[in-house]
Amino acid sequence: MTASTTPTVVLVHGAFADAASWIGVIAELQSHGIPVIAPPNPLRGLAADAAYVASVTAQVDGPVILVGHSYGGALITVAGTAENVVGLVYVAAYVLEEGESLGELQGRFPASPLVSNLKQWTYPVEGGDPATEVTITADAFPSVFAADVAADVTQVLAVSQRPLAAAAFEEKATAAAWKTKPSWALVAGADQAINPDVERFGAERAGATVVEIEGASHAVAVSRPKDVADLIRDAVRATS
């Protein structure tokens, strides 16, 4: 693979995390000479966040593989229609259909423990009433989000959460890029944040190449970075 034909991997983090959650995956990809960037995800709403990811993608020279973790999967589903996107990789993620919301996809299956362990906050909105955002309660964070991550790391992750605007759960996807782009998906078999059946259903509906990691938590990119990077490398090889 030459630099000119190797896609750039754009890593999109999900809710309750930041781009540092990709640190192990980034190191693995860089060690194989794969160009990678991990932009911040604003976490303010599906349409706005997808537009941001699309704008980042449009400024990358050459082909792009979009990788989305969790809520980031919904964003790459919409943003992935960009012309230079050549593949999509879903990591313990929501894979939406066009016209579907996160709430509707989740509603097809029993709720995960995440749903009853969210803490509400408010944030100011220019010219309007304060809006609601959510994080995972600190005591539930280890078991819900990162059960297979070392306790000292989990403590840091719990207090450095990036909140998600509650409105994001109701916004509908305006596109489904997997209908025209090849996709890969990693299912975290012990996920307590997203029901693994939600991940399986979305991936199968998209016709994705699926890998399932038994015992993996929602924070699979932190706990199993090599496994995540290996799947991304499969996508890179297939699209180079």
GROMACS .gro file of C-alpha atoms in nm:
model
  240
    1MET     CA    1   0.000   0.000   0.000
    2THR     CA    2   0.134   0.343  -0.086
    3ALA     CA    3   0.052   0.656   0.108
    4SER     CA    4  -0.149   0.790  -0.186
    5THR     CA    5  -0.385   0.493  -0.193
    6THR     CA    6  -0.405   0.412   0.179
    7PRO     CA    7  -0.725   0.563   0.318
    8THR     CA    8  -0.703   0.797   0.614
    9VAL     CA    9  -0.886   0.653   0.914
   10VAL     CA   10  -1.110   0.906   1.089
   11LEU     CA   11  -1.204   0.784   1.439
   12VAL     CA   12  -1.530   0.924   1.579
   13HIS     CA   13  -1.579   0.872   1.952
   14GLY     CA   14  -1.920   0.832   2.111
   15ALA     CA   15  -2.098   0.973   2.416
   16PHE     CA   16  -1.945   0.974   2.765
   17ALA     CA   17  -1.594   0.962   2.614
   18ASP     CA   18  -1.349   1.171   2.415
   19ALA     CA   19  -1.093   1.118   2.139
   20ALA     CA   20  -0.837   0.991   2.393
   21SER     CA   21  -1.046   0.671   2.416
   22TRP     CA   22  -0.888   0.577   2.081
   23ILE     CA   23  -0.529   0.608   2.208
   24GLY     CA   24  -0.446   0.236   2.188
   25VAL     CA   25  -0.615   0.198   1.848
   26ILE     CA   26  -0.427   0.502   1.713
   27ALA     CA   27  -0.095   0.355   1.827
   28GLU     CA   28  -0.174   0.023   1.655
   29LEU     CA   29  -0.274   0.190   1.327
   30GLN     CA   30   0.026   0.423   1.326
   31SER     CA   31   0.258   0.127   1.384
   32HIS     CA   32   0.131  -0.012   1.053
   33GLY     CA   33   0.178   0.317   0.869
   34ILE     CA   34  -0.192   0.394   0.843
   35PRO     CA   35  -0.277   0.768   0.855
   36VAL     CA   36  -0.532   0.845   1.127
   37ILE     CA   37  -0.706   1.139   1.289
   38ALA     CA   38  -0.946   1.143   1.585
   39PRO     CA   39  -1.146   1.466   1.587
   40PRO     CA   40  -1.361   1.583   1.879
   41ASN     CA   41  -1.729   1.489   1.856
   42PRO     CA   42  -1.944   1.784   1.973
   43LEU     CA   43  -2.216   1.551   2.117
   44ARG     CA   44  -2.485   1.817   2.068
   45GLY     CA   45  -2.724   1.637   1.829
   46LEU     CA   46  -2.729   1.390   1.542
   47ALA     CA   47  -2.764   1.639   1.254
   48ALA     CA   48  -2.514   1.892   1.389
   49ASP     CA   49  -2.257   1.630   1.492
   50ALA     CA   50  -2.285   1.443   1.160
   51ALA     CA   51  -2.237   1.773   0.975
   52TYR     CA   52  -1.922   1.835   1.179
   53VAL     CA   53  -1.783   1.487   1.102
   54ALA     CA   54  -1.866   1.537   0.733
   55SER     CA   55  -1.681   1.870   0.733
   56VAL     CA   56  -1.371   1.706   0.883
   57THR     CA   57  -1.392   1.427   0.628
   58ALA     CA   58  -1.423   1.670   0.338
   59GLN     CA   59  -1.096   1.837   0.440
   60VAL     CA   60  -0.897   1.510   0.426
   61ASP     CA   61  -0.701   1.458   0.104
   62GLY     CA   62  -0.783   1.125  -0.053
   63PRO     CA   63  -1.005   0.838   0.057
   64VAL     CA   64  -1.138   0.805   0.413
   65ILE     CA   65  -1.248   0.513   0.631
   66LEU     CA   66  -1.495   0.643   0.891
   67VAL     CA   67  -1.491   0.457   1.223
   68GLY     CA   68  -1.765   0.522   1.480
   69HIS     CA   69  -1.787   0.401   1.838
   70SER     CA   70  -2.129   0.388   2.007
   71TYR     CA   71  -2.323   0.707   1.918
   72GLY     CA   72  -2.042   0.779   1.672
   73GLY     CA   73  -2.183   0.495   1.463
   74ALA     CA   74  -2.499   0.696   1.406
   75LEU     CA   75  -2.286   0.991   1.293
   76ILE     CA   76  -2.078   0.798   1.039
   77THR     CA   77  -2.402   0.649   0.902
   78VAL     CA   78  -2.507   1.001   0.802
   79ALA     CA   79  -2.168   1.161   0.734
   80GLY     CA   80  -2.048   0.857   0.539
   81THR     CA   81  -2.233   0.963   0.226
   82ALA     CA   82  -1.942   1.203   0.159
   83GLU     CA   83  -1.781   1.125  -0.175
   84ASN     CA   84  -1.433   1.042  -0.041
   85VAL     CA   85  -1.561   0.794   0.222
   86VAL     CA   86  -1.479   0.444   0.097
   87GLY     CA   87  -1.580   0.236   0.401
   88LEU     CA   88  -1.748   0.240   0.740
   89VAL     CA   89  -1.640   0.060   1.058
   90TYR     CA   90  -1.881   0.032   1.352
   91VAL     CA   91  -1.733  -0.038   1.696
   92ALA     CA   92  -1.993  -0.137   1.960
   93ALA     CA   93  -2.211   0.109   1.774
   94TYR     CA   94  -2.556   0.213   1.663
   95VAL     CA   95  -2.612   0.141   1.292
   96LEU     CA   96  -2.919   0.343   1.201
   97GLU     CA   97  -3.154   0.313   0.904
   98GLU     CA   98  -3.248   0.628   0.717
   99GLY     CA   99  -3.537   0.796   0.903
  100GLU     CA  100  -3.464   0.607   1.227
  101SER     CA  101  -3.362   0.755   1.564
  102LEU     CA  102  -3.140   0.609   1.835
  103GLY     CA  103  -3.447   0.575   2.056
  104GLU     CA  104  -3.638   0.383   1.789
  105LEU     CA  105  -3.351   0.142   1.723
  106GLN     CA  106  -3.297   0.083   2.096
  107GLY     CA  107  -3.671   0.039   2.145
  108ARG     CA  108  -3.672  -0.278   1.936
  109PHE     CA  109  -3.483  -0.460   2.215
  110PRO     CA  110  -3.476  -0.477   2.598
  111ALA     CA  111  -3.314  -0.172   2.756
  112SER     CA  112  -2.951  -0.195   2.867
  113PRO     CA  113  -2.845  -0.102   3.224
  114LEU     CA  114  -2.728   0.233   3.084
  115VAL     CA  115  -3.083   0.363   3.056
  116SER     CA  116  -3.152   0.355   3.432
  117ASN     CA  117  -2.809   0.496   3.524
  118LEU     CA  118  -2.807   0.832   3.348
  119LYS     CA  119  -2.760   1.161   3.532
  120GLN     CA  120  -2.923   1.472   3.386
  121TRP     CA  121  -2.750   1.809   3.360
  122THR     CA  122  -2.844   2.131   3.184
  123TYR     CA  123  -2.648   2.357   2.952
  124PRO     CA  124  -2.724   2.705   2.813
  125VAL     CA  125  -2.869   2.747   2.465
  126GLU     CA  126  -2.841   3.086   2.300
  127GLY     CA  127  -3.178   3.257   2.288
  128GLY     CA  128  -3.369   2.972   2.451
  129ASP     CA  129  -3.429   2.771   2.765
  130PRO     CA  130  -3.149   2.552   2.900
  131ALA     CA  131  -3.124   2.212   2.730
  132THR     CA  132  -3.069   1.872   2.892
  133GLU     CA  133  -2.758   1.657   2.860
  134VAL     CA  134  -2.673   1.325   3.022
  135THR     CA  135  -2.376   1.136   3.166
  136ILE     CA  136  -2.350   0.794   3.330
  137THR     CA  137  -2.368   0.806   3.710
  138ALA     CA  138  -2.020   0.769   3.859
  139ASP     CA  139  -2.101   0.458   4.063
  140ALA     CA  140  -2.249   0.274   3.763
  141PHE     CA  141  -1.987   0.384   3.510
  142PRO     CA  142  -1.739   0.097   3.563
  143SER     CA  143  -1.995  -0.183   3.522
  144VAL     CA  144  -2.199  -0.014   3.248
  145PHE     CA  145  -1.924   0.131   3.031
  146ALA     CA  146  -1.590  -0.032   3.105
  147ALA     CA  147  -1.618  -0.356   3.299
  148ASP     CA  148  -1.302  -0.501   3.138
  149VAL     CA  149  -1.085  -0.190   3.188
  150ALA     CA  150  -0.845  -0.152   3.481
  151ALA     CA  151  -1.006   0.017   3.784
  152ASP     CA  152  -0.759   0.307   3.796
  153VAL     CA  153  -0.824   0.388   3.430
  154THR     CA  154  -1.200   0.355   3.475
  155GLN     CA  155  -1.194   0.607   3.760
  156VAL     CA  156  -1.035   0.862   3.527
  157LEU     CA  157  -1.281   0.784   3.246
  158ALA     CA  158  -1.577   0.822   3.483
  159VAL     CA  159  -1.486   1.177   3.592
  160SER     CA  160  -1.381   1.294   3.245
  161GLN     CA  161  -1.704   1.195   3.066
  162ARG     CA  162  -1.827   1.414   2.780
  163PRO     CA  163  -2.206   1.452   2.815
  164LEU     CA  164  -2.448   1.386   2.530
  165ALA     CA  165  -2.737   1.619   2.452
  166ALA     CA  166  -3.057   1.429   2.540
  167ALA     CA  167  -3.218   1.552   2.217
  168ALA     CA  168  -2.977   1.331   2.021
  169PHE     CA  169  -3.184   1.023   2.111
  170GLU     CA  170  -3.487   1.153   1.920
  171GLU     CA  171  -3.327   1.294   1.603
  172LYS     CA  172  -3.371   1.082   1.293
  173ALA     CA  173  -3.088   0.987   1.057
  174THR     CA  174  -3.120   1.168   0.724
  175ALA     CA  175  -2.914   0.908   0.534
  176ALA     CA  176  -2.773   0.557   0.565
  177ALA     CA  177  -2.431   0.547   0.402
  178TRP     CA  178  -2.402   0.170   0.447
  179LYS     CA  179  -2.647   0.129   0.160
  180THR     CA  180  -2.377   0.241  -0.083
  181LYS     CA  181  -2.049   0.189   0.111
  182PRO     CA  182  -1.896  -0.136   0.242
  183SER     CA  183  -1.911  -0.174   0.618
  184TRP     CA  184  -1.752  -0.369   0.902
  185ALA     CA  185  -1.880  -0.405   1.257
  186LEU     CA  186  -1.742  -0.516   1.591
  187VAL     CA  187  -2.000  -0.639   1.842
  188ALA     CA  188  -1.900  -0.615   2.209
  189GLY     CA  189  -2.049  -0.933   2.350
  190ALA     CA  190  -2.071  -0.815   2.713
  191ASP     CA  191  -2.180  -0.456   2.637
  192GLN     CA  192  -2.394  -0.307   2.917
  193ALA     CA  193  -2.432   0.037   2.754
  194ILE     CA  194  -2.582  -0.077   2.423
  195ASN     CA  195  -2.764  -0.410   2.418
  196PRO     CA  196  -2.540  -0.633   2.201
  197ASP     CA  197  -2.854  -0.737   2.013
  198VAL     CA  198  -2.890  -0.374   1.900
  199GLU     CA  199  -2.537  -0.389   1.762
  200ARG     CA  200  -2.594  -0.727   1.594
  201PHE     CA  201  -2.926  -0.623   1.440
  202GLY     CA  202  -2.791  -0.299   1.294
  203ALA     CA  203  -2.477  -0.464   1.159
  204GLU     CA  204  -2.668  -0.748   0.997
  205ARG     CA  205  -2.923  -0.510   0.847
  206ALA     CA  206  -2.636  -0.313   0.694
  207GLY     CA  207  -2.477  -0.626   0.550
  208ALA     CA  208  -2.159  -0.553   0.744
  209THR     CA  209  -1.870  -0.793   0.790
  210VAL     CA  210  -1.916  -0.873   1.160
  211VAL     CA  211  -1.666  -0.968   1.429
  212GLU     CA  212  -1.794  -1.040   1.781
  213ILE     CA  213  -1.568  -1.024   2.085
  214GLU     CA  214  -1.702  -1.231   2.371
  215GLY     CA  215  -1.664  -1.066   2.711
  216ALA     CA  216  -1.585  -0.721   2.568
  217SER     CA  217  -1.737  -0.417   2.737
  218HIS     CA  218  -1.865  -0.103   2.567
  219ALA     CA  219  -1.515   0.045   2.608
  220VAL     CA  220  -1.373  -0.220   2.374
  221ALA     CA  221  -1.147   0.033   2.201
  222VAL     CA  222  -0.978   0.093   2.538
  223SER     CA  223  -0.969  -0.270   2.656
  224ARG     CA  224  -0.902  -0.445   2.321
  225PRO     CA  225  -0.730  -0.187   2.098
  226LYS     CA  226  -0.551  -0.448   1.886
  227ASP     CA  227  -0.875  -0.628   1.804
  228VAL     CA  228  -1.040  -0.300   1.705
  229ALA     CA  229  -0.739  -0.193   1.499
  230ASP     CA  230  -0.727  -0.532   1.325
  231LEU     CA  231  -1.084  -0.487   1.201
  232ILE     CA  232  -1.006  -0.133   1.083
  233ARG     CA  233  -0.698  -0.268   0.902
  234ASP     CA  234  -0.923  -0.522   0.727
  235ALA     CA  235  -1.133  -0.231   0.602
  236VAL     CA  236  -0.823  -0.038   0.494
  237ARG     CA  237  -0.687  -0.337   0.301
  238ALA     CA  238  -1.021  -0.403   0.133
  239THR     CA  239  -1.057  -0.044   0.014
  240SER     CA  240  -0.696   0.041  -0.080
   0.00000   0.00000   0.00000
